[in-house]
Amino acid sequence: MGKKVKKESETPCKETFEPLPVEGKTPATVVLLLSCPEEDILVKACEAIHTFAEKGDENKVSLLGLGALEPLCQLITHNNKLIRRNAFMALGIMATNGDIKSALKKIDVIPSIIDKLSLEEDIVVHDFATLCLASLSVDFACKVKISDNNGLPPLIQLLSSPDPDVKKNSLEIIFNLVQDHQSRLALHELGGIPPLLELLKSDFPVIQHLALKTLQNVTTDTDTCNTFREEQGFEKLMDILSNMDFHDLHAEALQVVANCLSDSKSLQVIHKGGGLTRLMEFVLTPNLPEIQSNAVKCIARVAQSSENRKLLHEQNVEKVLVELLSVADISVKTATCQAVSIMSFHLASKDSFRDLNGIPAVVQLLNNESLKLKEAATQALSNLTHGNQLNAFAAYEAGGDKILVQQLYGSCRRTVANSADALGNMAGQEVIRCSILSHGAIQALVEPLQSTDTQVLINTTLCLTVLACDTEARAELQSAGGLHPLVNLLRSYHKEVLHHACLAINVCASDVNAAVEMCQFGALEMLQEINLSVNRRSRFSELAMISLLNFNLSVKYSLTSHLASTDIISDGFYDAGKVRYVLLKLMCNRGHLKECELIYKYKKKLLKNKKDDKQKNETRAESPTEKPWKMMDDVSLQLLVNEAKKTILPLSDEREQCAALARLVSEAMGGAVEMEKLHEFPWVLHLSELKFQLQSNVVPIGLISRGIYCHRALLFKCLADCIGMSCTLERGEYSQAWNEVLLFNGNPSMNERSSQPYRYIVDLMHQPGSLLTANTPAAVQYQTI
């Protein structure tokens, strides 16, 4: 076979061109060169792009549009160190632009960047690689990517780099990473605390600031705080605080100090080493107001725990704080009041503040125009006077009660709430309470009662509860229009607000006029609703209900169908049946209401109906010819009372008294009626005739000569109360009612008496004078006929 001849075009060329100078005058040309295989060209192209990008954001965005980003991200992994370095320089500068950061997030470049952070890499690569990561690490997704790709260990190593820019960039990335709890723990486990502390000695303030901000985050963890302490971190911070050349670092250093001291164990160790003494000295050292106020805030943060407050008290922190109350700067005084407030949770500190004349100093700050200072000062007084009568008296002697009353008119809700609380604390002492009232406290509390702020309402009602134990205070509250907003608080679904409103109503209800007015505002109906609710009812709502009812036994009986033996019927009592609360005059005027049996014994009285003009107009419209209704003398009832006193009281045996009174009632009400003939008893016709004669639904009880169960039980209760014999009045269904008495069994004259009394139902209808043992069939039958 013949030899195959190669074509000329296929002959390999063993020679190359001489290096050609390449010039790219447009960004587009240079970007195209990034894809060139020639290393020399790549070096120059990356360098040109870096130079172009340095000139501003407009150029960076232009390069992004030309597609420079992806080839640069590939070139940072190039084998040629010079190409790699220049590509990082270009990429790092471009990454500072927001649009390019967004584009980089879509490219998986972070693992490649982290891979070039090793110590063997060029320091310039470290500089621009960390610059790129610093820009990206502000984004949450990028932070996760850095952590997932084990970026923290090389970054911690780079904190010891000889290049300050590398330190600064690495520190910035770490600061962004430790915003996450897991990264904070990882930094501690990887030994990141010592290099951070070392950076506090840096000659560059930006590095010192970043180191302190990072330490401020990581020292919130207990283990990290312990390592920080073991590495003499607290001492290094105190050295910074003691050096006025570093005053710009003091605020951040104090934040780290506060973290270290918040832990009780750390505080004790630092205290033993003299650290607390140094801190107190620093606090008192004249300084910039911002630094001094931050130092006091540091103490306030430390004082958050009871153990720390005890140590601070042993260090005489109260003396330091009282001295600071007299400085000129408002921010320092505000921070000091806040610290006083927190330290006041320690009982011994309360006494120390008083002994050091700190309370008058706080009172004087209430005259300042600063709203923040007033808020802090009122909070301090609230805590200082809580449960401490001596401190309350000290505040009173300093004129605090008058100034605190004035604060109730303020616009700051916190100040109003604090002032009300402090006044409530102080008002427990009568002399102070009288002084508080003399300064118009009741009038000042009316507006806060209408607040929408929960704490204002709680503190206002508490203060009102203490002040309203004074009779004149209750009258003033009523005249000032305070009862209506107080009753409206019963609509609240906030547990504490509702509880304290009920307490205030309970106190105010001891005044008859106030109780009547609260009932007119619907207090009884609202309390009834509350007490029917499983979620809203409480012993406070029940107490308020009872107090309102006790002022008027007629209303109590109408709503509860029960009067206890301690509920003594008096003139003006009426049985309106099971109806909501209405005034007696209204019942008299409206014929559609059921009959009302009235107890009345002595003088004639004109009933005054305290209704608003609207209701009066409505009433006139319904009854245009009505005439003022007057109570008449119930002469028959008075005769029965006299008869009971004459014939019943002389009897020595309780059973005989009870039986004799039952017979007296039965005789007055038509005598005994056989159960089988009860339907023939003409009590309904008799009452109709009486109402017609009286031209009223209100029938005096003494006029009823044909009475059924409810009339007889009411008369029995009335007469029993008049002669001092105990019994209850219970309402059943329809016209049923009965009396219950407690009696001992046996003969008292022969010392034969049971150890406990027994409950009996008094028969007034069928066998008058018979005593039916409660809960027996006979008694149950009597109650349900």
Tab-separated table of C-alpha atoms in Angstrom, residues 250-559:
chain	number	residue	atom	x	y	z
A	250	HIS	CA	-17.649	53.863	76.715
A	251	ALA	CA	-21.327	53.491	75.750
A	252	GLU	CA	-20.749	50.160	73.977
A	253	ALA	CA	-18.356	48.954	76.661
A	254	LEU	CA	-21.021	49.567	79.291
A	255	GLN	CA	-23.478	47.413	77.377
A	256	VAL	CA	-21.022	44.503	77.528
A	257	VAL	CA	-20.404	45.203	81.240
A	258	ALA	CA	-24.140	45.037	81.886
A	259	ASN	CA	-24.318	41.632	80.156
A	260	CYS	CA	-21.483	40.324	82.306
A	261	LEU	CA	-22.993	41.583	85.529
A	262	SER	CA	-26.523	40.380	84.790
A	263	ASP	CA	-25.479	36.853	85.692
A	264	SER	CA	-25.409	36.538	89.501
A	265	LYS	CA	-22.444	34.160	89.584
A	266	SER	CA	-20.398	36.428	87.342
A	267	LEU	CA	-21.367	39.418	89.439
A	268	GLN	CA	-20.133	37.725	92.612
A	269	VAL	CA	-16.803	36.811	91.038
A	270	ILE	CA	-16.351	40.309	89.649
A	271	HIS	CA	-17.411	41.780	92.980
A	272	LYS	CA	-14.745	39.768	94.813
A	273	GLY	CA	-12.160	41.051	92.377
A	274	GLY	CA	-13.092	44.661	93.084
A	275	GLY	CA	-14.957	45.104	89.808
A	276	LEU	CA	-18.110	46.567	91.345
A	277	THR	CA	-16.095	49.154	93.238
A	278	ARG	CA	-14.463	50.245	89.997
A	279	LEU	CA	-17.871	50.469	88.344
A	280	MET	CA	-19.276	52.650	91.147
A	281	GLU	CA	-16.272	54.938	90.906
A	282	PHE	CA	-16.771	55.233	87.173
A	283	VAL	CA	-20.472	56.051	87.586
A	284	LEU	CA	-19.654	58.941	89.908
A	285	THR	CA	-16.782	60.240	87.783
A	286	PRO	CA	-17.803	63.442	85.948
A	287	ASN	CA	-18.245	62.414	82.349
A	288	LEU	CA	-20.205	63.141	79.234
A	289	PRO	CA	-23.956	62.971	80.104
A	290	GLU	CA	-24.551	60.202	77.565
A	291	ILE	CA	-21.804	58.067	79.096
A	292	GLN	CA	-22.925	58.723	82.659
A	293	SER	CA	-26.558	57.918	81.858
A	294	ASN	CA	-25.465	54.708	80.122
A	295	ALA	CA	-23.435	53.803	83.205
A	296	VAL	CA	-26.548	54.201	85.378
A	297	LYS	CA	-28.580	52.180	82.872
A	298	CYS	CA	-25.934	49.491	83.251
A	299	ILE	CA	-26.600	49.416	87.015
A	300	ALA	CA	-30.342	49.252	86.339
A	301	ARG	CA	-29.857	46.255	84.068
A	302	VAL	CA	-27.684	44.542	86.643
A	303	ALA	CA	-30.370	45.140	89.296
A	304	GLN	CA	-32.984	43.138	87.403
A	305	SER	CA	-32.412	40.049	89.579
A	306	SER	CA	-32.989	39.879	93.354
A	307	GLU	CA	-29.523	38.363	93.978
A	308	ASN	CA	-27.865	41.203	92.111
A	309	ARG	CA	-29.874	43.823	93.990
A	310	LYS	CA	-28.627	42.365	97.264
A	311	LEU	CA	-24.978	42.643	96.129
A	312	LEU	CA	-25.505	46.171	94.828
A	313	HIS	CA	-27.056	47.135	98.157
A	314	GLU	CA	-24.010	45.764	99.964
A	315	GLN	CA	-21.931	47.967	97.661
A	316	ASN	CA	-23.967	51.036	98.814
A	317	VAL	CA	-25.333	51.663	95.335
A	318	GLU	CA	-28.154	53.741	96.890
A	319	LYS	CA	-25.647	56.409	97.957
A	320	VAL	CA	-24.311	56.627	94.407
A	321	LEU	CA	-27.801	56.915	92.932
A	322	VAL	CA	-28.954	59.586	95.394
A	323	GLU	CA	-25.910	61.687	94.495
A	324	LEU	CA	-26.739	61.364	90.804
A	325	LEU	CA	-30.289	62.672	91.386
A	326	SER	CA	-28.789	66.122	91.838
A	327	VAL	CA	-26.737	66.278	88.609
A	328	ALA	CA	-27.751	68.824	86.014
A	329	ASP	CA	-28.347	66.580	83.018
A	330	ILE	CA	-31.920	65.347	82.561
A	331	SER	CA	-30.929	62.079	80.872
A	332	VAL	CA	-28.739	61.160	83.846
A	333	LYS	CA	-31.519	61.980	86.321
A	334	THR	CA	-34.021	59.990	84.260
A	335	ALA	CA	-31.758	56.929	84.159
A	336	THR	CA	-31.105	57.330	87.891
A	337	CYS	CA	-34.829	57.353	88.706
A	338	GLN	CA	-35.213	54.183	86.667
A	339	ALA	CA	-32.390	52.560	88.642
A	340	VAL	CA	-33.941	53.734	91.934
A	341	SER	CA	-37.235	52.216	90.837
A	342	ILE	CA	-35.656	48.824	90.178
A	343	MET	CA	-33.521	48.844	93.333
A	344	SER	CA	-36.678	49.594	95.339
A	345	PHE	CA	-37.757	46.003	94.873
A	346	HIS	CA	-35.099	45.232	97.489
A	347	LEU	CA	-36.683	46.032	100.868
A	348	ALA	CA	-33.461	47.218	102.513
A	349	SER	CA	-32.814	49.560	99.587
A	350	LYS	CA	-36.158	51.291	100.187
A	351	ASP	CA	-35.055	52.171	103.691
A	352	SER	CA	-31.627	53.285	102.457
A	353	PHE	CA	-33.126	55.701	99.945
A	354	ARG	CA	-35.251	57.207	102.720
A	355	ASP	CA	-32.310	57.478	105.148
A	356	LEU	CA	-30.205	59.159	102.435
A	357	ASN	CA	-32.990	61.739	101.756
A	358	GLY	CA	-33.478	60.289	98.311
A	359	ILE	CA	-37.275	60.498	98.435
A	360	PRO	CA	-37.488	64.322	98.651
A	361	ALA	CA	-34.962	64.466	95.793
A	362	VAL	CA	-37.191	62.293	93.628
A	363	VAL	CA	-40.285	64.347	94.565
A	364	GLN	CA	-38.572	67.545	93.421
A	365	LEU	CA	-37.946	66.033	89.997
A	366	LEU	CA	-41.720	65.981	89.433
A	367	ASN	CA	-41.523	69.749	88.908
A	368	ASN	CA	-39.287	69.282	85.867
A	369	GLU	CA	-40.777	69.890	82.425
A	370	SER	CA	-39.298	66.710	80.922
A	371	LEU	CA	-42.066	64.142	80.380
A	372	LYS	CA	-39.595	61.257	80.449
A	373	LEU	CA	-38.149	62.414	83.752
A	374	LYS	CA	-41.634	62.811	85.265
A	375	GLU	CA	-42.525	59.306	84.155
A	376	ALA	CA	-39.343	57.857	85.677
A	377	ALA	CA	-39.753	59.859	88.908
A	378	THR	CA	-43.387	58.809	89.413
A	379	GLN	CA	-42.403	55.191	88.792
A	380	ALA	CA	-39.665	55.512	91.415
A	381	LEU	CA	-42.127	56.982	93.949
A	382	SER	CA	-44.635	54.257	93.145
A	383	ASN	CA	-42.094	51.545	93.964
A	384	LEU	CA	-40.565	53.375	96.926
A	385	THR	CA	-43.940	53.821	98.644
A	386	HIS	CA	-45.280	50.362	97.878
A	387	GLY	CA	-45.782	48.538	101.172
A	388	ASN	CA	-43.646	51.055	103.061
A	389	GLN	CA	-45.494	53.527	105.303
A	390	LEU	CA	-42.347	55.380	106.345
A	391	ASN	CA	-41.462	56.064	102.722
A	392	ALA	CA	-45.056	57.119	102.042
A	393	PHE	CA	-44.857	59.580	104.904
A	394	ALA	CA	-41.490	60.872	103.661
A	395	ALA	CA	-43.030	61.530	100.242
A	396	TYR	CA	-45.950	63.288	101.941
A	397	GLU	CA	-43.634	65.477	104.033
A	398	ALA	CA	-41.812	66.468	100.840
A	399	GLY	CA	-45.099	67.641	99.323
A	400	GLY	CA	-45.312	64.650	97.043
A	401	ASP	CA	-49.052	64.107	97.451
A	402	LYS	CA	-49.925	67.515	96.009
A	403	ILE	CA	-47.555	67.184	93.048
A	404	LEU	CA	-48.700	63.630	92.330
A	405	VAL	CA	-52.335	64.773	92.200
A	406	GLN	CA	-51.303	67.365	89.606
A	407	GLN	CA	-49.658	64.614	87.520
A	408	LEU	CA	-53.050	62.906	87.159
A	409	TYR	CA	-53.946	65.635	84.663
A	410	GLY	CA	-50.837	64.885	82.554
A	411	SER	CA	-50.768	63.670	78.959
A	412	CYS	CA	-48.357	60.782	79.549
A	413	ARG	CA	-50.323	57.640	80.391
A	414	ARG	CA	-47.413	56.002	82.218
A	415	THR	CA	-47.031	59.065	84.434
A	416	VAL	CA	-50.763	59.059	85.235
A	417	ALA	CA	-50.674	55.344	86.061
A	418	ASN	CA	-47.577	55.716	88.255
A	419	SER	CA	-48.996	58.742	90.068
A	420	ALA	CA	-52.281	56.994	90.827
A	421	ASP	CA	-50.371	53.990	92.139
A	422	ALA	CA	-48.149	56.115	94.376
A	423	LEU	CA	-51.151	58.036	95.744
A	424	GLY	CA	-52.925	54.766	96.453
A	425	ASN	CA	-49.863	53.552	98.357
A	426	MET	CA	-49.734	56.736	100.400
A	427	ALA	CA	-53.479	57.025	101.087
A	428	GLY	CA	-53.449	54.109	103.485
A	429	GLN	CA	-52.510	56.565	106.237
A	430	GLU	CA	-55.416	58.785	107.267
A	431	VAL	CA	-53.467	62.022	107.603
A	432	ILE	CA	-52.031	61.565	104.114
A	433	ARG	CA	-55.384	60.517	102.701
A	434	CYS	CA	-57.010	63.687	104.007
A	435	SER	CA	-54.233	65.744	102.457
A	436	ILE	CA	-54.562	63.962	99.105
A	437	LEU	CA	-58.306	64.597	99.098
A	438	SER	CA	-57.805	68.247	99.978
A	439	HIS	CA	-55.756	68.665	96.796
A	440	GLY	CA	-58.663	67.545	94.596
A	441	ALA	CA	-57.611	63.950	93.977
A	442	ILE	CA	-61.155	62.678	93.426
A	443	GLN	CA	-61.871	65.189	90.662
A	444	ALA	CA	-58.468	64.422	89.115
A	445	LEU	CA	-59.212	60.680	89.029
A	446	VAL	CA	-62.438	61.020	87.030
A	447	GLU	CA	-60.756	61.503	83.656
A	448	PRO	CA	-58.297	58.583	84.082
A	449	LEU	CA	-61.326	56.380	84.810
A	450	GLN	CA	-62.240	56.890	81.148
A	451	SER	CA	-58.784	55.984	79.833
A	452	THR	CA	-58.230	53.219	77.286
A	453	ASP	CA	-54.927	52.267	78.900
A	454	THR	CA	-55.181	49.117	80.998
A	455	GLN	CA	-52.566	50.071	83.592
A	456	VAL	CA	-54.075	53.530	84.048
A	457	LEU	CA	-57.456	51.933	84.761
A	458	ILE	CA	-56.019	49.383	87.192
A	459	ASN	CA	-54.042	51.944	89.192
A	460	THR	CA	-56.809	54.559	89.119
A	461	THR	CA	-59.446	52.174	90.473
A	462	LEU	CA	-57.032	50.940	93.143
A	463	CYS	CA	-56.339	54.505	94.232
A	464	LEU	CA	-60.055	55.273	94.225
A	465	THR	CA	-60.743	52.208	96.375
A	466	VAL	CA	-58.430	53.535	99.087
A	467	LEU	CA	-59.638	57.137	98.906
A	468	ALA	CA	-63.352	56.269	98.780
A	469	CYS	CA	-63.327	54.816	102.276
A	470	ASP	CA	-63.835	58.466	103.268
A	471	THR	CA	-67.515	59.530	103.298
A	472	GLU	CA	-66.840	62.971	101.824
A	473	ALA	CA	-64.731	61.394	99.085
A	474	ARG	CA	-67.637	59.227	97.976
A	475	ALA	CA	-69.942	62.225	97.872
A	476	GLU	CA	-67.349	64.166	95.880
A	477	LEU	CA	-66.924	61.284	93.423
A	478	GLN	CA	-70.658	61.269	92.842
A	479	SER	CA	-70.897	65.023	92.340
A	480	ALA	CA	-67.837	64.962	90.043
A	481	GLY	CA	-69.550	62.457	87.757
A	482	GLY	CA	-67.122	59.675	88.558
A	483	LEU	CA	-69.632	56.916	89.269
A	484	HIS	CA	-70.744	56.542	85.670
A	485	PRO	CA	-67.273	55.813	84.203
A	486	LEU	CA	-66.578	53.560	87.191
A	487	VAL	CA	-69.693	51.497	86.492
A	488	ASN	CA	-68.808	51.400	82.785
A	489	LEU	CA	-65.616	49.534	83.686
A	490	LEU	CA	-67.825	46.558	84.512
A	491	ARG	CA	-68.040	46.082	80.748
A	492	SER	CA	-64.308	45.375	80.607
A	493	TYR	CA	-63.093	41.911	79.719
A	494	HIS	CA	-59.661	42.572	81.197
A	495	LYS	CA	-59.477	40.520	84.378
A	496	GLU	CA	-57.546	43.000	86.538
A	497	VAL	CA	-59.521	46.028	85.396
A	498	LEU	CA	-62.768	44.238	86.189
A	499	HIS	CA	-61.547	43.047	89.596
A	500	HIS	CA	-60.389	46.478	90.682
A	501	ALA	CA	-63.533	48.166	89.362
A	502	CYS	CA	-65.586	45.750	91.492
A	503	LEU	CA	-63.467	46.607	94.545
A	504	ALA	CA	-64.020	50.332	94.002
A	505	ILE	CA	-67.765	49.807	93.547
A	506	ASN	CA	-67.841	47.742	96.729
A	507	VAL	CA	-66.373	50.642	98.696
A	508	CYS	CA	-68.543	53.292	97.047
A	509	ALA	CA	-71.687	51.232	97.672
A	510	SER	CA	-71.397	51.863	101.404
A	511	ASP	CA	-72.942	55.261	100.626
A	512	VAL	CA	-76.674	54.922	99.919
A	513	ASN	CA	-76.855	57.785	97.416
A	514	ALA	CA	-73.837	56.483	95.530
A	515	ALA	CA	-75.288	52.984	95.495
A	516	VAL	CA	-78.608	54.232	94.121
A	517	GLU	CA	-76.861	56.144	91.352
A	518	MET	CA	-74.680	53.179	90.414
A	519	CYS	CA	-77.811	51.052	90.174
A	520	GLN	CA	-79.366	53.645	87.890
A	521	PHE	CA	-76.293	53.315	85.647
A	522	GLY	CA	-76.960	49.593	85.380
A	523	ALA	CA	-74.396	48.294	87.862
A	524	LEU	CA	-76.655	45.599	89.251
A	525	GLU	CA	-77.622	44.248	85.844
A	526	MET	CA	-73.985	44.178	84.708
A	527	LEU	CA	-72.867	42.467	87.905
A	528	GLN	CA	-75.634	39.918	87.514
A	529	GLU	CA	-74.370	39.178	84.009
A	530	ILE	CA	-70.771	38.953	85.222
A	531	ASN	CA	-71.668	36.585	88.042
A	532	LEU	CA	-73.437	34.307	85.590
A	533	SER	CA	-70.301	34.088	83.456
A	534	VAL	CA	-67.852	31.296	84.214
A	535	ASN	CA	-64.934	33.310	82.849
A	536	ARG	CA	-65.702	36.748	84.280
A	537	ARG	CA	-67.166	36.121	87.713
A	538	SER	CA	-64.958	36.308	90.793
A	539	ARG	CA	-65.170	36.905	94.507
A	540	PHE	CA	-64.710	40.597	93.716
A	541	SER	CA	-67.791	40.764	91.485
A	542	GLU	CA	-69.806	38.840	94.072
A	543	LEU	CA	-68.657	41.236	96.795
A	544	ALA	CA	-69.634	44.262	94.711
A	545	MET	CA	-73.045	42.741	94.027
A	546	ILE	CA	-73.694	42.063	97.711
A	547	SER	CA	-72.582	45.562	98.693
A	548	LEU	CA	-74.937	47.174	96.194
A	549	LEU	CA	-77.793	44.994	97.318
A	550	ASN	CA	-77.209	45.632	101.013
A	551	PHE	CA	-77.968	49.301	100.640
A	552	ASN	CA	-81.514	48.393	99.603
A	553	LEU	CA	-82.954	45.145	100.876
A	554	SER	CA	-85.951	45.551	98.582
A	555	VAL	CA	-83.681	45.303	95.556
A	556	LYS	CA	-81.704	42.484	97.143
A	557	TYR	CA	-84.842	40.450	97.717
A	558	SER	CA	-86.134	41.219	94.244
A	559	LEU	CA	-82.932	40.033	92.588
